[in-house]
Amino acid sequence: VPVIPDYRIQPGDILHIQVLTLDEKSYAMFNTDRTGQRNITTAGAGGIGSLFMFLHGYNVSDNGHITMPVVGSVFVKNKTIEEATRYISQRVEEYLIGATVLVKMVNFSVTVIGEVRRPGKFYIYDNRINLVDILAQAGDLTEFGNRNVRVVRQTPEGAVFATVNLTDANIIASEYYYLHPNDIIYVEPHKIKRLGFSQFPFALVFSTISTTLLLINFFSN
């Protein structure tokens, strides 16, 4: 059974929150973008939609609060996305009946480095992404990538270093299979590459061996 992490919101996180209502006036009162509910169609996409979510996101303060229009200060620290959604919905219900609240993490990013084809920082707009998915986004491992992948995770107690074996049939049971915001994935090279194996002139060696065998065969006859 996969262990799906319940990431808990921390100071410095950025949340994209939309309060969907039946009319445009109410929407404008409860949302920072003030431009109407049509923007919900672009907010979840990459590119312009991603920038939209960032610019109109709510930054979680050092004391764990965000400040929303009408509702005011809302404490979200250490809440999961689902818990924050329910709590914000309750606060909104004090002023507006029948609204729907949507909450997403804007700063959910994962860094992939090492022996992958497209290393880099990947921004995720899904609260649940796993190790296999993010490696696929990075173009998969190179031929020299070690299948024992390192995961570096920041926790309130400090950095945690873990190793996940991609060939293990029970990988989905690992607590590091599903990723957290700001995880770093490091794919080490095999020892054979570190020793210079990839630079070894195999073509020249095989050519020399083939030529030698041909000469031996010629003179033997």
PDB file of C-alpha atoms in Angstrom:
ATOM      1  CA  VAL A   1       0.000   0.000   0.000  1.00  0.00           C
ATOM      2  CA  PRO A   2       1.546   3.350  -1.018  1.00  0.00           C
ATOM      3  CA  VAL A   3       2.274   5.809   1.765  1.00  0.00           C
ATOM      4  CA  ILE A   4       0.733   9.075   0.525  1.00  0.00           C
ATOM      5  CA  PRO A   5       2.231  11.959   2.482  1.00  0.00           C
ATOM      6  CA  ASP A   6       0.094  14.587   4.118  1.00  0.00           C
ATOM      7  CA  TYR A   7       2.262  17.637   3.527  1.00  0.00           C
ATOM      8  CA  ARG A   8       1.592  20.301   6.104  1.00  0.00           C
ATOM      9  CA  ILE A   9       1.695  23.941   5.121  1.00  0.00           C
ATOM     10  CA  GLN A  10       4.708  25.857   6.397  1.00  0.00           C
ATOM     11  CA  PRO A  11       5.720  29.542   6.624  1.00  0.00           C
ATOM     12  CA  GLY A  12       6.989  30.751   3.266  1.00  0.00           C
ATOM     13  CA  ASP A  13       4.615  28.545   1.282  1.00  0.00           C
ATOM     14  CA  ILE A  14       2.452  30.219  -1.347  1.00  0.00           C
ATOM     15  CA  LEU A  15      -1.178  29.167  -1.716  1.00  0.00           C
ATOM     16  CA  HIS A  16      -3.470  29.837  -4.640  1.00  0.00           C
ATOM     17  CA  ILE A  17      -6.993  30.217  -3.258  1.00  0.00           C
ATOM     18  CA  GLN A  18     -10.164  30.825  -5.233  1.00  0.00           C
ATOM     19  CA  VAL A  19     -13.617  31.383  -3.770  1.00  0.00           C
ATOM     20  CA  LEU A  20     -16.115  30.461  -6.492  1.00  0.00           C
ATOM     21  CA  THR A  21     -19.510  32.136  -6.193  1.00  0.00           C
ATOM     22  CA  LEU A  22     -22.727  32.504  -8.164  1.00  0.00           C
ATOM     23  CA  ASP A  23     -22.108  36.108  -9.191  1.00  0.00           C
ATOM     24  CA  GLU A  24     -19.161  38.233 -10.297  1.00  0.00           C
ATOM     25  CA  LYS A  25     -19.585  40.876  -7.582  1.00  0.00           C
ATOM     26  CA  SER A  26     -19.208  38.356  -4.774  1.00  0.00           C
ATOM     27  CA  TYR A  27     -16.256  36.810  -6.580  1.00  0.00           C
ATOM     28  CA  ALA A  28     -14.509  40.171  -6.797  1.00  0.00           C
ATOM     29  CA  MET A  29     -14.993  40.689  -3.054  1.00  0.00           C
ATOM     30  CA  PHE A  30     -13.397  37.397  -1.985  1.00  0.00           C
ATOM     31  CA  ASN A  31     -10.555  37.000  -4.520  1.00  0.00           C
ATOM     32  CA  THR A  32      -7.321  38.912  -5.001  1.00  0.00           C
ATOM     33  CA  ASP A  33      -7.359  38.876  -8.825  1.00  0.00           C
ATOM     34  CA  ARG A  34     -10.718  40.762  -8.953  1.00  0.00           C
ATOM     35  CA  THR A  35     -11.196  39.787 -12.615  1.00  0.00           C
ATOM     36  CA  GLY A  36     -13.899  37.142 -12.477  1.00  0.00           C
ATOM     37  CA  GLN A  37     -14.275  33.378 -12.293  1.00  0.00           C
ATOM     38  CA  ARG A  38     -13.169  32.817 -15.903  1.00  0.00           C
ATOM     39  CA  ASN A  39      -9.530  32.796 -14.730  1.00  0.00           C
ATOM     40  CA  ILE A  40     -10.035  29.421 -13.049  1.00  0.00           C
ATOM     41  CA  THR A  41      -9.613  27.854 -16.510  1.00  0.00           C
ATOM     42  CA  THR A  42      -6.049  29.139 -16.847  1.00  0.00           C
ATOM     43  CA  ALA A  43      -4.881  29.024 -13.251  1.00  0.00           C
ATOM     44  CA  GLY A  44      -3.978  25.356 -13.290  1.00  0.00           C
ATOM     45  CA  ALA A  45      -2.008  25.398 -16.524  1.00  0.00           C
ATOM     46  CA  GLY A  46       1.656  26.042 -17.097  1.00  0.00           C
ATOM     47  CA  GLY A  47       3.162  29.248 -18.514  1.00  0.00           C
ATOM     48  CA  ILE A  48       0.824  32.248 -18.084  1.00  0.00           C
ATOM     49  CA  GLY A  49      -1.478  30.270 -15.774  1.00  0.00           C
ATOM     50  CA  SER A  50       1.445  29.398 -13.484  1.00  0.00           C
ATOM     51  CA  LEU A  51       2.506  33.052 -13.309  1.00  0.00           C
ATOM     52  CA  PHE A  52      -1.108  34.026 -12.583  1.00  0.00           C
ATOM     53  CA  MET A  53      -1.224  31.644  -9.617  1.00  0.00           C
ATOM     54  CA  PHE A  54       2.063  32.994  -8.258  1.00  0.00           C
ATOM     55  CA  LEU A  55       1.181  36.675  -8.614  1.00  0.00           C
ATOM     56  CA  HIS A  56      -2.212  36.230  -6.934  1.00  0.00           C
ATOM     57  CA  GLY A  57      -1.058  33.685  -4.365  1.00  0.00           C
ATOM     58  CA  TYR A  58      -1.193  34.055  -0.604  1.00  0.00           C
ATOM     59  CA  ASN A  59       2.141  33.955   1.181  1.00  0.00           C
ATOM     60  CA  VAL A  60       2.119  32.112   4.506  1.00  0.00           C
ATOM     61  CA  SER A  61       3.649  34.430   7.110  1.00  0.00           C
ATOM     62  CA  ASP A  62       6.231  33.445   9.713  1.00  0.00           C
ATOM     63  CA  ASN A  63       3.453  33.011  12.267  1.00  0.00           C
ATOM     64  CA  GLY A  64       1.491  30.748   9.898  1.00  0.00           C
ATOM     65  CA  HIS A  65      -1.236  33.121   8.710  1.00  0.00           C
ATOM     66  CA  ILE A  66      -2.517  34.293   5.335  1.00  0.00           C
ATOM     67  CA  THR A  67      -4.660  37.382   4.846  1.00  0.00           C
ATOM     68  CA  MET A  68      -7.708  37.062   2.587  1.00  0.00           C
ATOM     69  CA  PRO A  69     -10.137  39.739   1.387  1.00  0.00           C
ATOM     70  CA  VAL A  70     -13.242  40.058   3.601  1.00  0.00           C
ATOM     71  CA  VAL A  71     -12.282  37.004   5.692  1.00  0.00           C
ATOM     72  CA  GLY A  72      -9.086  38.572   7.036  1.00  0.00           C
ATOM     73  CA  SER A  73      -6.352  36.586   8.805  1.00  0.00           C
ATOM     74  CA  VAL A  74      -6.547  32.785   8.508  1.00  0.00           C
ATOM     75  CA  PHE A  75      -4.204  30.400  10.328  1.00  0.00           C
ATOM     76  CA  VAL A  76      -3.051  27.614   7.993  1.00  0.00           C
ATOM     77  CA  LYS A  77       0.317  26.478   9.366  1.00  0.00           C
ATOM     78  CA  ASN A  78       0.651  22.691   9.827  1.00  0.00           C
ATOM     79  CA  LYS A  79      -2.633  22.063   8.026  1.00  0.00           C
ATOM     80  CA  THR A  80      -2.816  19.760   5.011  1.00  0.00           C
ATOM     81  CA  ILE A  81      -4.261  21.196   1.795  1.00  0.00           C
ATOM     82  CA  GLU A  82      -7.518  19.351   2.506  1.00  0.00           C
ATOM     83  CA  GLU A  83      -7.679  20.667   6.079  1.00  0.00           C
ATOM     84  CA  ALA A  84      -6.899  24.218   4.943  1.00  0.00           C
ATOM     85  CA  THR A  85      -9.613  23.994   2.283  1.00  0.00           C
ATOM     86  CA  ARG A  86     -12.223  22.916   4.835  1.00  0.00           C
ATOM     87  CA  TYR A  87     -11.165  25.572   7.346  1.00  0.00           C
ATOM     88  CA  ILE A  88     -11.159  28.406   4.796  1.00  0.00           C
ATOM     89  CA  SER A  89     -14.556  27.209   3.541  1.00  0.00           C
ATOM     90  CA  GLN A  90     -15.919  27.485   7.091  1.00  0.00           C
ATOM     91  CA  ARG A  91     -14.542  31.020   7.402  1.00  0.00           C
ATOM     92  CA  VAL A  92     -16.005  32.048   4.047  1.00  0.00           C
ATOM     93  CA  GLU A  93     -19.404  30.543   5.016  1.00  0.00           C
ATOM     94  CA  GLU A  94     -19.602  33.159   7.786  1.00  0.00           C
ATOM     95  CA  TYR A  95     -20.022  35.792   5.077  1.00  0.00           C
ATOM     96  CA  LEU A  96     -21.234  33.946   1.988  1.00  0.00           C
ATOM     97  CA  ILE A  97     -23.443  30.855   1.733  1.00  0.00           C
ATOM     98  CA  GLY A  98     -22.885  28.298  -1.005  1.00  0.00           C
ATOM     99  CA  ALA A  99     -19.387  29.272  -2.121  1.00  0.00           C
ATOM    100  CA  THR A 100     -16.825  26.702  -3.262  1.00  0.00           C
ATOM    101  CA  VAL A 101     -13.210  27.092  -2.118  1.00  0.00           C
ATOM    102  CA  LEU A 102     -10.257  25.752  -4.093  1.00  0.00           C
ATOM    103  CA  VAL A 103      -6.736  25.636  -2.627  1.00  0.00           C
ATOM    104  CA  LYS A 104      -3.494  24.661  -4.372  1.00  0.00           C
ATOM    105  CA  MET A 105       0.188  24.864  -3.544  1.00  0.00           C
ATOM    106  CA  VAL A 106       1.982  27.284  -5.872  1.00  0.00           C
ATOM    107  CA  ASN A 107       5.531  26.686  -4.662  1.00  0.00           C
ATOM    108  CA  PHE A 108       5.499  22.880  -5.012  1.00  0.00           C
ATOM    109  CA  SER A 109       8.757  22.300  -6.838  1.00  0.00           C
ATOM    110  CA  VAL A 110      11.107  19.316  -7.023  1.00  0.00           C
ATOM    111  CA  THR A 111      14.746  19.436  -8.155  1.00  0.00           C
ATOM    112  CA  VAL A 112      16.218  16.511 -10.099  1.00  0.00           C
ATOM    113  CA  ILE A 113      19.989  16.343 -10.611  1.00  0.00           C
ATOM    114  CA  GLY A 114      22.581  13.774 -11.610  1.00  0.00           C
ATOM    115  CA  GLU A 115      22.296  11.046 -14.236  1.00  0.00           C
ATOM    116  CA  VAL A 116      19.000  12.047 -15.861  1.00  0.00           C
ATOM    117  CA  ARG A 117      18.493  13.319 -19.390  1.00  0.00           C
ATOM    118  CA  ARG A 118      16.841  16.642 -18.429  1.00  0.00           C
ATOM    119  CA  PRO A 119      17.980  17.706 -14.944  1.00  0.00           C
ATOM    120  CA  GLY A 120      16.392  20.789 -13.473  1.00  0.00           C
ATOM    121  CA  LYS A 121      13.739  22.238 -11.206  1.00  0.00           C
ATOM    122  CA  PHE A 122      10.186  21.113 -11.910  1.00  0.00           C
ATOM    123  CA  TYR A 123       7.087  22.999 -10.738  1.00  0.00           C
ATOM    124  CA  ILE A 124       4.186  20.745  -9.818  1.00  0.00           C
ATOM    125  CA  TYR A 125       0.516  21.746  -9.707  1.00  0.00           C
ATOM    126  CA  ASP A 126      -0.661  18.437  -8.315  1.00  0.00           C
ATOM    127  CA  ASN A 127      -0.519  17.944  -4.553  1.00  0.00           C
ATOM    128  CA  ARG A 128       0.545  14.327  -5.083  1.00  0.00           C
ATOM    129  CA  ILE A 129       3.383  13.343  -7.394  1.00  0.00           C
ATOM    130  CA  ASN A 130       5.596  10.301  -7.065  1.00  0.00           C
ATOM    131  CA  LEU A 131       9.250   9.560  -7.714  1.00  0.00           C
ATOM    132  CA  VAL A 132       8.639   7.658 -10.947  1.00  0.00           C
ATOM    133  CA  ASP A 133       6.547  10.487 -12.395  1.00  0.00           C
ATOM    134  CA  ILE A 134       9.158  13.162 -11.686  1.00  0.00           C
ATOM    135  CA  LEU A 135      11.963  11.019 -13.157  1.00  0.00           C
ATOM    136  CA  ALA A 136       9.843  10.608 -16.283  1.00  0.00           C
ATOM    137  CA  GLN A 137       9.514  14.397 -16.493  1.00  0.00           C
ATOM    138  CA  ALA A 138      13.297  14.588 -16.233  1.00  0.00           C
ATOM    139  CA  GLY A 139      13.628  12.324 -19.281  1.00  0.00           C
ATOM    140  CA  ASP A 140      14.412   9.121 -17.333  1.00  0.00           C
ATOM    141  CA  LEU A 141      17.818   7.946 -16.130  1.00  0.00           C
ATOM    142  CA  THR A 142      20.785   7.837 -18.459  1.00  0.00           C
ATOM    143  CA  GLU A 143      22.501   4.520 -19.142  1.00  0.00           C
ATOM    144  CA  PHE A 144      24.910   5.331 -16.323  1.00  0.00           C
ATOM    145  CA  GLY A 145      22.241   6.200 -13.738  1.00  0.00           C
ATOM    146  CA  ASN A 146      22.271   4.243 -10.510  1.00  0.00           C
ATOM    147  CA  ARG A 147      18.850   2.758  -9.747  1.00  0.00           C
ATOM    148  CA  ASN A 148      19.369   3.452  -6.045  1.00  0.00           C
ATOM    149  CA  VAL A 149      18.117   7.041  -6.100  1.00  0.00           C
ATOM    150  CA  ARG A 150      18.846   9.513  -3.314  1.00  0.00           C
ATOM    151  CA  VAL A 151      16.059  11.728  -1.931  1.00  0.00           C
ATOM    152  CA  VAL A 152      16.886  14.792   0.185  1.00  0.00           C
ATOM    153  CA  ARG A 153      13.913  16.157   2.132  1.00  0.00           C
ATOM    154  CA  GLN A 154      13.706  19.221   4.348  1.00  0.00           C
ATOM    155  CA  THR A 155      11.783  18.725   7.591  1.00  0.00           C
ATOM    156  CA  PRO A 156      11.268  20.987  10.622  1.00  0.00           C
ATOM    157  CA  GLU A 157      13.988  18.927  12.311  1.00  0.00           C
ATOM    158  CA  GLY A 158      16.456  19.359   9.426  1.00  0.00           C
ATOM    159  CA  ALA A 159      17.427  17.615   6.198  1.00  0.00           C
ATOM    160  CA  VAL A 160      16.682  13.899   5.833  1.00  0.00           C
ATOM    161  CA  PHE A 161      18.626  11.731   3.370  1.00  0.00           C
ATOM    162  CA  ALA A 162      17.046   8.538   2.029  1.00  0.00           C
ATOM    163  CA  THR A 163      17.759   5.965  -0.675  1.00  0.00           C
ATOM    164  CA  VAL A 164      14.993   4.471  -2.822  1.00  0.00           C
ATOM    165  CA  ASN A 165      15.625   1.393  -4.965  1.00  0.00           C
ATOM    166  CA  LEU A 166      13.755   1.833  -8.252  1.00  0.00           C
ATOM    167  CA  THR A 167      13.981  -1.905  -8.962  1.00  0.00           C
ATOM    168  CA  ASP A 168      12.265  -2.851  -5.698  1.00  0.00           C
ATOM    169  CA  ALA A 169       8.753  -4.188  -6.289  1.00  0.00           C
ATOM    170  CA  ASN A 170       7.692  -2.627  -2.976  1.00  0.00           C
ATOM    171  CA  ILE A 171       8.818   0.877  -3.941  1.00  0.00           C
ATOM    172  CA  ILE A 172       5.302   2.285  -3.564  1.00  0.00           C
ATOM    173  CA  ALA A 173       5.386   1.384   0.125  1.00  0.00           C
ATOM    174  CA  SER A 174       8.318   3.752   0.719  1.00  0.00           C
ATOM    175  CA  GLU A 175       7.505   6.997   2.516  1.00  0.00           C
ATOM    176  CA  TYR A 176       9.703   8.698  -0.084  1.00  0.00           C
ATOM    177  CA  TYR A 177       7.810   7.359  -3.107  1.00  0.00           C
ATOM    178  CA  TYR A 178       5.399  10.300  -2.969  1.00  0.00           C
ATOM    179  CA  LEU A 179       7.277  13.583  -2.991  1.00  0.00           C
ATOM    180  CA  HIS A 180       7.102  16.683  -0.811  1.00  0.00           C
ATOM    181  CA  PRO A 181       7.623  20.298  -1.927  1.00  0.00           C
ATOM    182  CA  ASN A 182      11.320  21.187  -2.317  1.00  0.00           C
ATOM    183  CA  ASP A 183      12.517  17.565  -2.376  1.00  0.00           C
ATOM    184  CA  ILE A 184      15.850  17.051  -4.154  1.00  0.00           C
ATOM    185  CA  ILE A 185      16.290  13.895  -6.232  1.00  0.00           C
ATOM    186  CA  TYR A 186      19.897  12.884  -6.919  1.00  0.00           C
ATOM    187  CA  VAL A 187      20.668  10.089  -9.367  1.00  0.00           C
ATOM    188  CA  GLU A 188      24.238   8.997  -8.778  1.00  0.00           C
ATOM    189  CA  PRO A 189      26.401   7.672 -11.624  1.00  0.00           C
ATOM    190  CA  HIS A 190      27.488   4.053 -11.520  1.00  0.00           C
ATOM    191  CA  LYS A 191      30.999   3.539 -10.192  1.00  0.00           C
ATOM    192  CA  ILE A 192      32.077   2.364 -13.643  1.00  0.00           C
ATOM    193  CA  LYS A 193      31.425   5.848 -15.052  1.00  0.00           C
ATOM    194  CA  ARG A 194      33.244   7.537 -12.183  1.00  0.00           C
ATOM    195  CA  LEU A 195      36.258   5.406 -13.092  1.00  0.00           C
ATOM    196  CA  GLY A 196      36.164   6.752 -16.636  1.00  0.00           C
ATOM    197  CA  PHE A 197      34.433   3.814 -18.273  1.00  0.00           C
ATOM    198  CA  SER A 198      32.380   6.093 -20.502  1.00  0.00           C
ATOM    199  CA  GLN A 199      35.557   7.612 -21.949  1.00  0.00           C
ATOM    200  CA  PHE A 200      37.245   4.292 -22.701  1.00  0.00           C
ATOM    201  CA  PRO A 201      38.009   3.940 -26.485  1.00  0.00           C
ATOM    202  CA  PHE A 202      36.157   0.672 -27.053  1.00  0.00           C
ATOM    203  CA  ALA A 203      35.766   1.273 -30.788  1.00  0.00           C
ATOM    204  CA  LEU A 204      39.524   1.609 -31.222  1.00  0.00           C
ATOM    205  CA  VAL A 205      40.224  -1.490 -29.104  1.00  0.00           C
ATOM    206  CA  PHE A 206      37.720  -3.654 -30.964  1.00  0.00           C
ATOM    207  CA  SER A 207      39.036  -2.387 -34.295  1.00  0.00           C
ATOM    208  CA  THR A 208      42.581  -3.279 -33.281  1.00  0.00           C
ATOM    209  CA  ILE A 209      41.537  -6.749 -32.119  1.00  0.00           C
ATOM    210  CA  SER A 210      39.634  -7.376 -35.362  1.00  0.00           C
ATOM    211  CA  THR A 211      42.601  -6.272 -37.476  1.00  0.00           C
ATOM    212  CA  THR A 212      44.972  -8.490 -35.480  1.00  0.00           C
ATOM    213  CA  LEU A 213      42.721 -11.539 -35.887  1.00  0.00           C
ATOM    214  CA  LEU A 214      42.500 -10.949 -39.642  1.00  0.00           C
ATOM    215  CA  LEU A 215      46.278 -10.739 -39.935  1.00  0.00           C
ATOM    216  CA  ILE A 216      46.754 -13.894 -37.888  1.00  0.00           C
ATOM    217  CA  ASN A 217      44.240 -15.733 -40.071  1.00  0.00           C
ATOM    218  CA  PHE A 218      45.907 -14.454 -43.276  1.00  0.00           C
ATOM    219  CA  PHE A 219      49.400 -15.533 -42.343  1.00  0.00           C
ATOM    220  CA  SER A 220      48.167 -18.838 -40.956  1.00  0.00           C
ATOM    221  CA  ASN A 221      46.871 -19.689 -44.412  1.00  0.00           C
TER     222      ASN A 221
END
